[in-house]
Coordinates of C-alpha atoms and ligand atoms in Angstrom, one line a residue:
X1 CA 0.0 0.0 0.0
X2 CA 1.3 3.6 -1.1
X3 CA 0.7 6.1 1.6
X4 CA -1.4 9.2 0.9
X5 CA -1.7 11.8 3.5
X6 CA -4.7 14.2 3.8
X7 CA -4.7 17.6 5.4
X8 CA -6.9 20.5 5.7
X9 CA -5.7 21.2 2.3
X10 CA -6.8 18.5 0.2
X11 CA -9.5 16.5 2.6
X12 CA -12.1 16.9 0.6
X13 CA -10.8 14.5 -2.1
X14 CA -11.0 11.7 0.1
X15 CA -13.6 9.8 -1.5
X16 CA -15.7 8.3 1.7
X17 CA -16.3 11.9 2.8
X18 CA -19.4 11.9 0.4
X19 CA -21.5 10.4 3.0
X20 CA -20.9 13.9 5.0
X21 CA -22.8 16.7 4.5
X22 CA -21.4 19.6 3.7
X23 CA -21.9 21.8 7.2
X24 CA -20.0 18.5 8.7
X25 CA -17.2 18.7 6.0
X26 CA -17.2 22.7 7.1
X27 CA -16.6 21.6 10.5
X28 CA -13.5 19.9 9.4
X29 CA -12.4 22.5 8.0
X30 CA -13.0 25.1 10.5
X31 CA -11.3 23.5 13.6
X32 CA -9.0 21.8 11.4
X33 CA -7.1 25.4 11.1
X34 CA -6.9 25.2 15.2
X35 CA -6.3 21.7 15.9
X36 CA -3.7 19.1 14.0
X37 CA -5.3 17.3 11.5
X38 CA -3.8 14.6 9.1
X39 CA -5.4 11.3 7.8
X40 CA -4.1 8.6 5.6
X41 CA -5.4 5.6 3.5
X42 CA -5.0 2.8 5.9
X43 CA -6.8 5.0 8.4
X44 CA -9.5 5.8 5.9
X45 CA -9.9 2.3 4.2
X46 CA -9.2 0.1 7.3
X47 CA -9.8 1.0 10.7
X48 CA -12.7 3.8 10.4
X49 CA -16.1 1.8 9.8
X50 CA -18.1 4.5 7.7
X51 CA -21.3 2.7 8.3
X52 CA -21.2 4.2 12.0
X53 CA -19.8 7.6 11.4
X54 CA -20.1 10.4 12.8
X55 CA -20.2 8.1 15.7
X56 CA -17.0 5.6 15.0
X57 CA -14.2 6.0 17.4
X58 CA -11.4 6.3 15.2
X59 CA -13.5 9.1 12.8
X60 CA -13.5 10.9 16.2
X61 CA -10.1 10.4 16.8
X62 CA -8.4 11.3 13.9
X63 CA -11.3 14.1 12.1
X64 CA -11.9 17.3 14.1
X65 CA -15.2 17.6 15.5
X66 CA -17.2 21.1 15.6
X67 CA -17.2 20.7 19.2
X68 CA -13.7 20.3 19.9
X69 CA -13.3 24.4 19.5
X70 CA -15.2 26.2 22.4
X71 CA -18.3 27.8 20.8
X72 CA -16.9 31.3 20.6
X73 CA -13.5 30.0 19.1
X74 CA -15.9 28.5 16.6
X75 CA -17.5 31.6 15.7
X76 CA -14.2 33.3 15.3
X77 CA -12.9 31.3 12.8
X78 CA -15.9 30.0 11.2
X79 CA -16.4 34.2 10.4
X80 CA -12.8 34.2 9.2
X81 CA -13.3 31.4 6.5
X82 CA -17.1 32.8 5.9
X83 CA -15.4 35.9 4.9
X84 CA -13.0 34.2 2.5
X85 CA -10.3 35.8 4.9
X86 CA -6.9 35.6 3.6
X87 CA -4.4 32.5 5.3
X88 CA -2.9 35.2 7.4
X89 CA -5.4 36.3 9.7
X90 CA -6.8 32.9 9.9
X91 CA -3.6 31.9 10.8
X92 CA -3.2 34.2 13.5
X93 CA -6.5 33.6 14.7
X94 CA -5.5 30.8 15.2
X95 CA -2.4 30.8 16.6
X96 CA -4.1 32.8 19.6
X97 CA -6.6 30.2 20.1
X98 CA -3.8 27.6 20.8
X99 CA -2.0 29.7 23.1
X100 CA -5.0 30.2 25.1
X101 CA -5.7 26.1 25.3
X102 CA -2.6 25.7 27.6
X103 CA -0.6 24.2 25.1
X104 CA 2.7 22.8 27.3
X105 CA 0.8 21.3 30.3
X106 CA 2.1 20.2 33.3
X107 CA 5.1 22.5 33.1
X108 CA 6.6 20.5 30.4
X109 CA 8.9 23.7 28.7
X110 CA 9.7 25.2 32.5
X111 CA 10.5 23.1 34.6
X112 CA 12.0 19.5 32.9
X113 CA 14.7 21.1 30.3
X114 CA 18.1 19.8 31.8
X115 CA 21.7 20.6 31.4
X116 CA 25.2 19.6 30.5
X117 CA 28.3 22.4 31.4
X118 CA 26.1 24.8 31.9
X119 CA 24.2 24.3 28.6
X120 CA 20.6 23.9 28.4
X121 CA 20.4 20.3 26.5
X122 CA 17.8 20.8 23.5
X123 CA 15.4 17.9 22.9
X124 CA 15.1 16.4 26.1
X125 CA 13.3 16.6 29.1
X126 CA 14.4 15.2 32.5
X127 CA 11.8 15.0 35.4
X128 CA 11.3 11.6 36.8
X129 CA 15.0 10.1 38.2
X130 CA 15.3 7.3 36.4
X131 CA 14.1 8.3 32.7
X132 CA 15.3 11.1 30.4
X133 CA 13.0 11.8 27.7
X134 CA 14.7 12.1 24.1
X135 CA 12.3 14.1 21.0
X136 CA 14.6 13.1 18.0
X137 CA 14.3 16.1 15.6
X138 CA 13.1 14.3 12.7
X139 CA 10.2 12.3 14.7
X140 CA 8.3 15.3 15.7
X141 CA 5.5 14.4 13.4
X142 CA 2.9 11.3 12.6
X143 CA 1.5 9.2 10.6
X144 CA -1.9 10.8 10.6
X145 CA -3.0 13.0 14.1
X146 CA -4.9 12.3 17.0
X147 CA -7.6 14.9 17.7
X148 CA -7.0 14.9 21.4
X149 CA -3.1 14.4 21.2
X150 CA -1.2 16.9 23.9
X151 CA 1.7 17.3 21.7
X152 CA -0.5 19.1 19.0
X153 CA 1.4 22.5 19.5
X154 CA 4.2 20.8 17.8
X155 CA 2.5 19.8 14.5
X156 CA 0.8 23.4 13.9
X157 CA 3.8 25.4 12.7
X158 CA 4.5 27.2 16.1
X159 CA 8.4 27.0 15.8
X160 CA 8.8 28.5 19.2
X161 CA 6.5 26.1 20.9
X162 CA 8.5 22.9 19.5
X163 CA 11.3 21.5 21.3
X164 CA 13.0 18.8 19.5
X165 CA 17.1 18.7 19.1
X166 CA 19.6 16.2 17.7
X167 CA 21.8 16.6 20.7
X168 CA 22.7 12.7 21.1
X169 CA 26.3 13.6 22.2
X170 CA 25.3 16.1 24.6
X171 CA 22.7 13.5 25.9
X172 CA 25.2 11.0 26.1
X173 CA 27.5 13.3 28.3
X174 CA 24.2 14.1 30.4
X175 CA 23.0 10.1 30.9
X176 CA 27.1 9.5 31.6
X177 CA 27.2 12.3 34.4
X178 CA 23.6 11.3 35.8
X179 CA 24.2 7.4 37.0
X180 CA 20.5 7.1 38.2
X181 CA 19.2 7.1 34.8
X182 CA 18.5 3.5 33.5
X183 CA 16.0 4.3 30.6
X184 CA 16.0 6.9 27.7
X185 CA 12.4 7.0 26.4
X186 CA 12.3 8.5 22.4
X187 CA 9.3 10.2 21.8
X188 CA 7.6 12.8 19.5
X189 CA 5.3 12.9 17.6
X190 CA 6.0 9.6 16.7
X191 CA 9.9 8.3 16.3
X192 CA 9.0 5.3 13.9
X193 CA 8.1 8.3 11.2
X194 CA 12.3 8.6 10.8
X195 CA 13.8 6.4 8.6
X196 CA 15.6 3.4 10.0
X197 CA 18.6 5.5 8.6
X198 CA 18.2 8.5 10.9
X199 CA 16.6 6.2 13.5
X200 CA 19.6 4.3 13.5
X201 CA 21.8 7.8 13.9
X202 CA 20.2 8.2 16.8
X203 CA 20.2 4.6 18.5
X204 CA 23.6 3.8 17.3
X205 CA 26.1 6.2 19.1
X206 CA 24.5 5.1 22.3
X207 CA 25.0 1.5 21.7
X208 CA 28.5 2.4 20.8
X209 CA 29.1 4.5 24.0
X210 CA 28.5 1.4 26.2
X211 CA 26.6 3.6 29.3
X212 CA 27.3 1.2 32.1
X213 CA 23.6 2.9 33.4
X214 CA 21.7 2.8 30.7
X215 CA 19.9 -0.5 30.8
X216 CA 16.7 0.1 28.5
X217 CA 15.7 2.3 25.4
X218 CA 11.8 2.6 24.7
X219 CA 10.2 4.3 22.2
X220 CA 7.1 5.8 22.1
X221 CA 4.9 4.9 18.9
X222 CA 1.6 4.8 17.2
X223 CA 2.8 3.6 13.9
X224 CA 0.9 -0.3 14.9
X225 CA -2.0 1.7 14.5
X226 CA -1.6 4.9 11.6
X227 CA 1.0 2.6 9.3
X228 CA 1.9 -0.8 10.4
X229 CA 3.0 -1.3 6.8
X230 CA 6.5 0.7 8.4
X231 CA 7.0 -2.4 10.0
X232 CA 6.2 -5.1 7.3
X233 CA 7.0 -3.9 3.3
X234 CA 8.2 -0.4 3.7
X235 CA 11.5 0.3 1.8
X236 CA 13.5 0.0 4.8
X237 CA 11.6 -1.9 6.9
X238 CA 13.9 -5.2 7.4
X239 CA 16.5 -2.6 8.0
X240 CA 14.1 -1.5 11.2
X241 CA 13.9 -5.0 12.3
X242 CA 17.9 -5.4 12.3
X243 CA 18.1 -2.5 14.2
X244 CA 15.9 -3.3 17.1
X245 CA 17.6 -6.7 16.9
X246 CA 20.7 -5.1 17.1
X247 CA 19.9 -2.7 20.5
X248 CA 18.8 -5.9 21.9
X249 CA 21.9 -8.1 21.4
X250 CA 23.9 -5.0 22.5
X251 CA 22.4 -6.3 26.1
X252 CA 19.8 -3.2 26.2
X253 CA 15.6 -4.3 27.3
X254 CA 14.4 -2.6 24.2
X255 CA 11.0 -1.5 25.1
X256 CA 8.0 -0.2 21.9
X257 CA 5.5 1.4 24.0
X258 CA 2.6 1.2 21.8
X259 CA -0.3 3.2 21.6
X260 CA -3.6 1.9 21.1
X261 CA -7.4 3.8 21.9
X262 CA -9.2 1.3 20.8
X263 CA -9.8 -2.4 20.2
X264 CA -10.2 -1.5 16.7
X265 CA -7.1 -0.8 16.3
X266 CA -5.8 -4.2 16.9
X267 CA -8.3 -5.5 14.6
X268 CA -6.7 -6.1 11.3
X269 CA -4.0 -9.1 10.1
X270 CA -1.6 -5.8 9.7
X271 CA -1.1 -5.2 13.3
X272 CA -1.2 -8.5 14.5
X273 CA 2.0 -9.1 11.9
X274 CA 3.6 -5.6 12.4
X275 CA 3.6 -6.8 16.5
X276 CA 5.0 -10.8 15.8
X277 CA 7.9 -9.2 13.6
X278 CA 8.8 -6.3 16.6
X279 CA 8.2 -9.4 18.9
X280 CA 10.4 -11.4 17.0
X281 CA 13.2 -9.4 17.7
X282 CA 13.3 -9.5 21.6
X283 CA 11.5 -6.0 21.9
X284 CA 9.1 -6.0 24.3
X285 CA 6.0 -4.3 23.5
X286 CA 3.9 -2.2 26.1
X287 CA 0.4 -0.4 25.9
X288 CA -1.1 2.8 27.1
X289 CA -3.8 5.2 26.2
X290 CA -5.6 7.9 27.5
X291 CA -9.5 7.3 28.6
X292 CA -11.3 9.5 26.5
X293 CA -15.1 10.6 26.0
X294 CA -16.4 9.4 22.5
X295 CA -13.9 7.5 21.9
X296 CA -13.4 4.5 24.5
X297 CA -15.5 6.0 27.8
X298 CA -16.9 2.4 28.5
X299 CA -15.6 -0.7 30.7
X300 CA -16.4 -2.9 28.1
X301 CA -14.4 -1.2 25.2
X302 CA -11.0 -1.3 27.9
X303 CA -11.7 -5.2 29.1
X304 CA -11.6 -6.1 24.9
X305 CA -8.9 -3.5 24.6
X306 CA -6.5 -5.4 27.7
X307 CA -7.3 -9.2 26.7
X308 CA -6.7 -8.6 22.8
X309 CA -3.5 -7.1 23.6
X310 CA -2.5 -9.5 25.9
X311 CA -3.7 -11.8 23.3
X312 CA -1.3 -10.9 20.9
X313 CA 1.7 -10.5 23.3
X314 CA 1.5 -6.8 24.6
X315 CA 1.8 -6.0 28.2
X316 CA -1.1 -3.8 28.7
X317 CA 1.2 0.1 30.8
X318 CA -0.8 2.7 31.7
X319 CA -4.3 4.3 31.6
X320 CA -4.4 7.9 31.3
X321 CA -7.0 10.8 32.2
X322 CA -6.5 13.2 28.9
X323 CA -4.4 16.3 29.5
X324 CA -5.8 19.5 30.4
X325 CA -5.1 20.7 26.8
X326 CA -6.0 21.7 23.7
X327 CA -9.7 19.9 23.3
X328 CA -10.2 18.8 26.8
X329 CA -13.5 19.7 27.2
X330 CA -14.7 17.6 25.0
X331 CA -12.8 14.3 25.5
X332 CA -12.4 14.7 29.4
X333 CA -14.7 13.0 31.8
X334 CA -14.9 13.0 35.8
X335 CA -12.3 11.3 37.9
X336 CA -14.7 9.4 39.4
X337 CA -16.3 8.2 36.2
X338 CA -12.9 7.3 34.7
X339 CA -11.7 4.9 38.0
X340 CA -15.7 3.8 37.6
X341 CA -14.6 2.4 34.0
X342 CA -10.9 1.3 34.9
X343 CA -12.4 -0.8 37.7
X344 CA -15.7 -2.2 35.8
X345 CA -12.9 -3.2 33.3
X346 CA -9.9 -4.6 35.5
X347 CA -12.1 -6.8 37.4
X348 CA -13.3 -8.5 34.6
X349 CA -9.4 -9.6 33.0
X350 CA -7.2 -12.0 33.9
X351 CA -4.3 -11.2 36.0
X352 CA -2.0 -11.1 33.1
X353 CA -4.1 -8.2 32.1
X354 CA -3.7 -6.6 35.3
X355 CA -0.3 -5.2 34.4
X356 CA -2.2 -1.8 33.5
X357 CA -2.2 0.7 36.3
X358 CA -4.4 4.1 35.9
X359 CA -6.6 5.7 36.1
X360 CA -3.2 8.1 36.1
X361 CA -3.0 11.7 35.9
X362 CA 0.4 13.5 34.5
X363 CA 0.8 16.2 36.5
X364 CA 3.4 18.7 37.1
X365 CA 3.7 17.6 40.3
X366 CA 3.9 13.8 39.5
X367 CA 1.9 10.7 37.7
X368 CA -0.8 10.7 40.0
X369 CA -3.3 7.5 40.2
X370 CA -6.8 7.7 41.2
X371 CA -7.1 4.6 43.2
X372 CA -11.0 4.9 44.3
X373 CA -13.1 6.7 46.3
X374 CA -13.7 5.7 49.9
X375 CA -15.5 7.2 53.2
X376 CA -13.3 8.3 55.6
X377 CA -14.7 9.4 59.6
X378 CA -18.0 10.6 57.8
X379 CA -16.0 11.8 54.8
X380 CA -16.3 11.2 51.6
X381 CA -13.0 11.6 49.5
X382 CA -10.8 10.0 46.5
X383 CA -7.7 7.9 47.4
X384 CA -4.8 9.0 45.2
X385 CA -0.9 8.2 45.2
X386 CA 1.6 9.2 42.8
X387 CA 3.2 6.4 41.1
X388 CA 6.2 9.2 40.0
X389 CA 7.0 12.1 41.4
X390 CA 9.3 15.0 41.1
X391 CA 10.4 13.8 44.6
X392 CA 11.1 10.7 44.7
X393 CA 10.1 10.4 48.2
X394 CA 6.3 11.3 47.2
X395 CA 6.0 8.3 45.7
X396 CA 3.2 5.4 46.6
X397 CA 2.0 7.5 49.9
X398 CA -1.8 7.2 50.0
X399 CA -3.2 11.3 50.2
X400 CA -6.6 12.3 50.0
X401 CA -8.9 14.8 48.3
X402 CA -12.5 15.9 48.7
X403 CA -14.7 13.6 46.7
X404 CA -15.9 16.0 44.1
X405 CA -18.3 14.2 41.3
X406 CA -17.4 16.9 38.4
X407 CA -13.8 16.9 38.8
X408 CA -11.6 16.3 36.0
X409 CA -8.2 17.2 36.7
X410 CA -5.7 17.5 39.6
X411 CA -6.3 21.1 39.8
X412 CA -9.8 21.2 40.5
X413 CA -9.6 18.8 43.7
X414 CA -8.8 19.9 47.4
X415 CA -7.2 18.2 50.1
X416 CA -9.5 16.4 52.2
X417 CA -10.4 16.8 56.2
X418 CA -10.5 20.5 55.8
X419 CA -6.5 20.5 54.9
X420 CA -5.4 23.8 53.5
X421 CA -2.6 22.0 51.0
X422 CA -1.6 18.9 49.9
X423 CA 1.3 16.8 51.5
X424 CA 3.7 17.4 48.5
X425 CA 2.9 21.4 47.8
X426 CA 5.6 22.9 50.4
X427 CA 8.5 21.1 48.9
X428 CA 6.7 21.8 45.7
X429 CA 6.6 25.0 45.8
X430 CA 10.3 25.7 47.6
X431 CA 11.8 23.7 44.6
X432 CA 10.8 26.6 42.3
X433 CA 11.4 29.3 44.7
X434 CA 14.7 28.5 44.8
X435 CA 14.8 27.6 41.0
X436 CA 16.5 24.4 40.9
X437 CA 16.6 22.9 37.4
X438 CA 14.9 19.4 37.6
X439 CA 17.8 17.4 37.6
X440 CA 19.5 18.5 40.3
X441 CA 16.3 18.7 43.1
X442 CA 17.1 14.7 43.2
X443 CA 20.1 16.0 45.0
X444 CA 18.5 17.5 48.1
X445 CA 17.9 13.8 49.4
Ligands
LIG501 C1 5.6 9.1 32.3 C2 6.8 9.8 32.2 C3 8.1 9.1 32.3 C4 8.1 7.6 32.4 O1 7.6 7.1 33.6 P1 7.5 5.6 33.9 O2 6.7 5.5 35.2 O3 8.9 5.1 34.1 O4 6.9 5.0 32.7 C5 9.2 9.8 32.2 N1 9.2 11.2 32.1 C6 8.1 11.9 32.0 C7 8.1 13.4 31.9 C8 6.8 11.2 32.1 O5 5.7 11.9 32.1
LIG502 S1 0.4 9.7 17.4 FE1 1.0 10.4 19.4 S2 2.1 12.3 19.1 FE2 1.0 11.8 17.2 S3 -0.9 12.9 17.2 FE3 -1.3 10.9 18.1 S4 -1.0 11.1 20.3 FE4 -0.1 12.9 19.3

């Protein structure tokens, strides 16, 4: 299969759209100039079923939806395009919209940038001990987009918002002078998009520099899902294969942390090859996704999810509640509703399913995981612990916040018992007072 990619520029050539109307195809276009939008043919011909769009997950998931712009942001660009407004003002339209939908959450440019000799080290971000987080300049992009995706600042053209770098010897220097760190984790965008070639310029200084730290190497894909064709009868893809084969006779746990939505996605003879070759070459392969409204907001659709994965020899990672970004409003749902659906699903899987832990939360403070909702002295409140933090030390200590039924994020929950803060915000707050850069506040222990 030839790939063919549609934007916002040429989407109304693809030929299922007929079956829209034209106020729907409108829609597409409209917050298609705020949010990232690409498609491609194996999206379009094999995982979206067109008999039940608008309603099909992976339609939602990969076409903007009219209500994925708040109602005024609507209007403003809907006007624009009315007016046949040139590409400028629509563009910067636009751009203002994104900066207003909190487009680095969880303090992602601030706070996690780390140095080497004094240097600011480009393309990586260093918050949790143990795992340094690589964004290889040429994998900052995907095989088609995810409507709700977090990282969308870095497809839409807003050069100051991306951070990617091809610093691997200055990130070798870092990982060498940081001896906690055991795992580099390449992410994007999507780090499969590079060719094996550049992939391999990347992956192949760091086998040769022999880190005695660095035990594992994982990256961060959705290519099983937008092209598993990369991994089958692309031009290079036997080249890929040697290469993972290669990071794992060099003695390192490679890890492919895969990123699946929806059961869907695992339902075609292409994926189920695409994961026996990576499988075949001693990768491990591990699964997360966020839980997100119209797409996979029900028990059911996460049990199917866990056991066809585990099926096919995944190891189902992490559940996520969706970022407070970009579209949030329409894919986030409740706390409570989300541990509701993680709990309706993980009691009804096999242990070997039960490798999953969520619902989790990626917070500036930590990965924060919901673990239920429980009456304490008369009170009703959520259980929560963080399963990272930037302290170490916060790590797997039970806290508590008011039950709240509407909640959707860390920010909107207080501490429970009529606390004014919560355990970790002292410390939290001292850290930046006395602007430490990440990688140094594991010194203080
Ligand atoms: C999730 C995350 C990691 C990896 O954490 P693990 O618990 O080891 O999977 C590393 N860095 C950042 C910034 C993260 O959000
Ligand atoms: S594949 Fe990943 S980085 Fe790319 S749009 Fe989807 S969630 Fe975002």
């Amino acid at each position: 299969m030839d790939y063919k990619a549609y934007s916002i520029s040429n989407f109304r050539k693809i030929p299922q759209l007929q079956i829209l109307s034209e106020e729907q195809k409108q829609n597409i276009e409209i917050v298609g100039h705020v949010l990232p939008f690409k498609v491609n043919n194996f999206v379009l011909d094999h995982l979206i079923n067109w008999d039940d769009v608008p309603n099909d997950p992976i339609f939602n998931l990969t076409f903007p939806q009219k209500e994925m712009l708040l109602p005024h942001h609507y209007e403003e660009i809907a006007g624009l395009v009315q007016q046949d407004a040139e590409a400028r003002p629509i563009k910067e339209a636009a751009d203002r919209i994104r900066l207003s939908l909190n487009p680095h959450p969880a303090g992602q440019m601030e706070h996690n940038i780390p140095y080497v000799n004094g240097e600011p080290l480009p393309g990586v971000q260093h918050k949790y001990q143990q795992t340094v987080l690589y964004f290889p300049s040429h994998g900052q992009t995907c095989f088609a987009y995810c409507t709700f995706c977090f990282r969308w600042p870095q497809f839409t053209g807003m050069s100051e918002l991306r951070f990617a770098g091809r610093e691997m010897e200055l990130l070798i220097d870092y990982v060498r002078e940081h001896p906690k760190i055991t795992d580099i984790l390449f992410t994007g965008g999507d780090p499969l998009i590079m060719s094996t070639k550049n992939l391999a310029a990347n992956l192949e200084p760091l086998l040769d520099a022999k880190l005695p730290n660095l035990r594992r190497i994982r990256i961060g894909t959705k290519t099983l899902t937008y092209w598993p064709f990369r991994f089958l009868n692309g031009d290079d893809s036997r080249e890929l294969m040697a290469l993972f084969r290669r990071v794992v006779n060099a003695g390192l746990h490679l890890a492919i942390m895969v990123h699946f939505n929806h059961p869907n996605e695992l339902d075609s003879p292409f994926v189920r090859d695409a994961l026996q070759c990576i499988r075949e070459t001693g990768a491990e392969v591990r699964t997360q996704s966020p839980i997100l409204r119209h797409i996979n907001d029900d028990a059911e659709v996460w049990r199917r999810l866990w056991d066809i994965q585990v099926d096919q020899g995944c190891v189902p990672y992490y559940m996520f509640i969706a970022r407070d970004t970009g579209a949030h409003h329409y894919f986030s749902l409740p706390l409570v509703r989300a541990w509701e659906i993680f709990r309706n699903a993980y009691k009804n899987v096999s242990g070997l399913c039960r490798t999953v832990r969520g619902p989790t939360m990626s917070t500036n403070p930590g990965k924060i995981q919901i673990l239920g909702v429980t009456e304490i002295r008369g009170e009703k409140v959520f259980e929560l612990r963080f399963l990272q933090g930037r302290d170490p030390d916060w790590v797997h200590q039970p806290f508590f916040a008011k039950y709240d039924e509407a909640a959707t994020w860390l920010n909107e929950l207080k501490p429970a018992f009529d606390e004014k803060r919560f355990f970790f915000e002292d410390t939290l707050e001292n850290t930046y007072r006395e602007n430490i850069s990440m990688p140094t506040i594991y010194n203080y222990e």
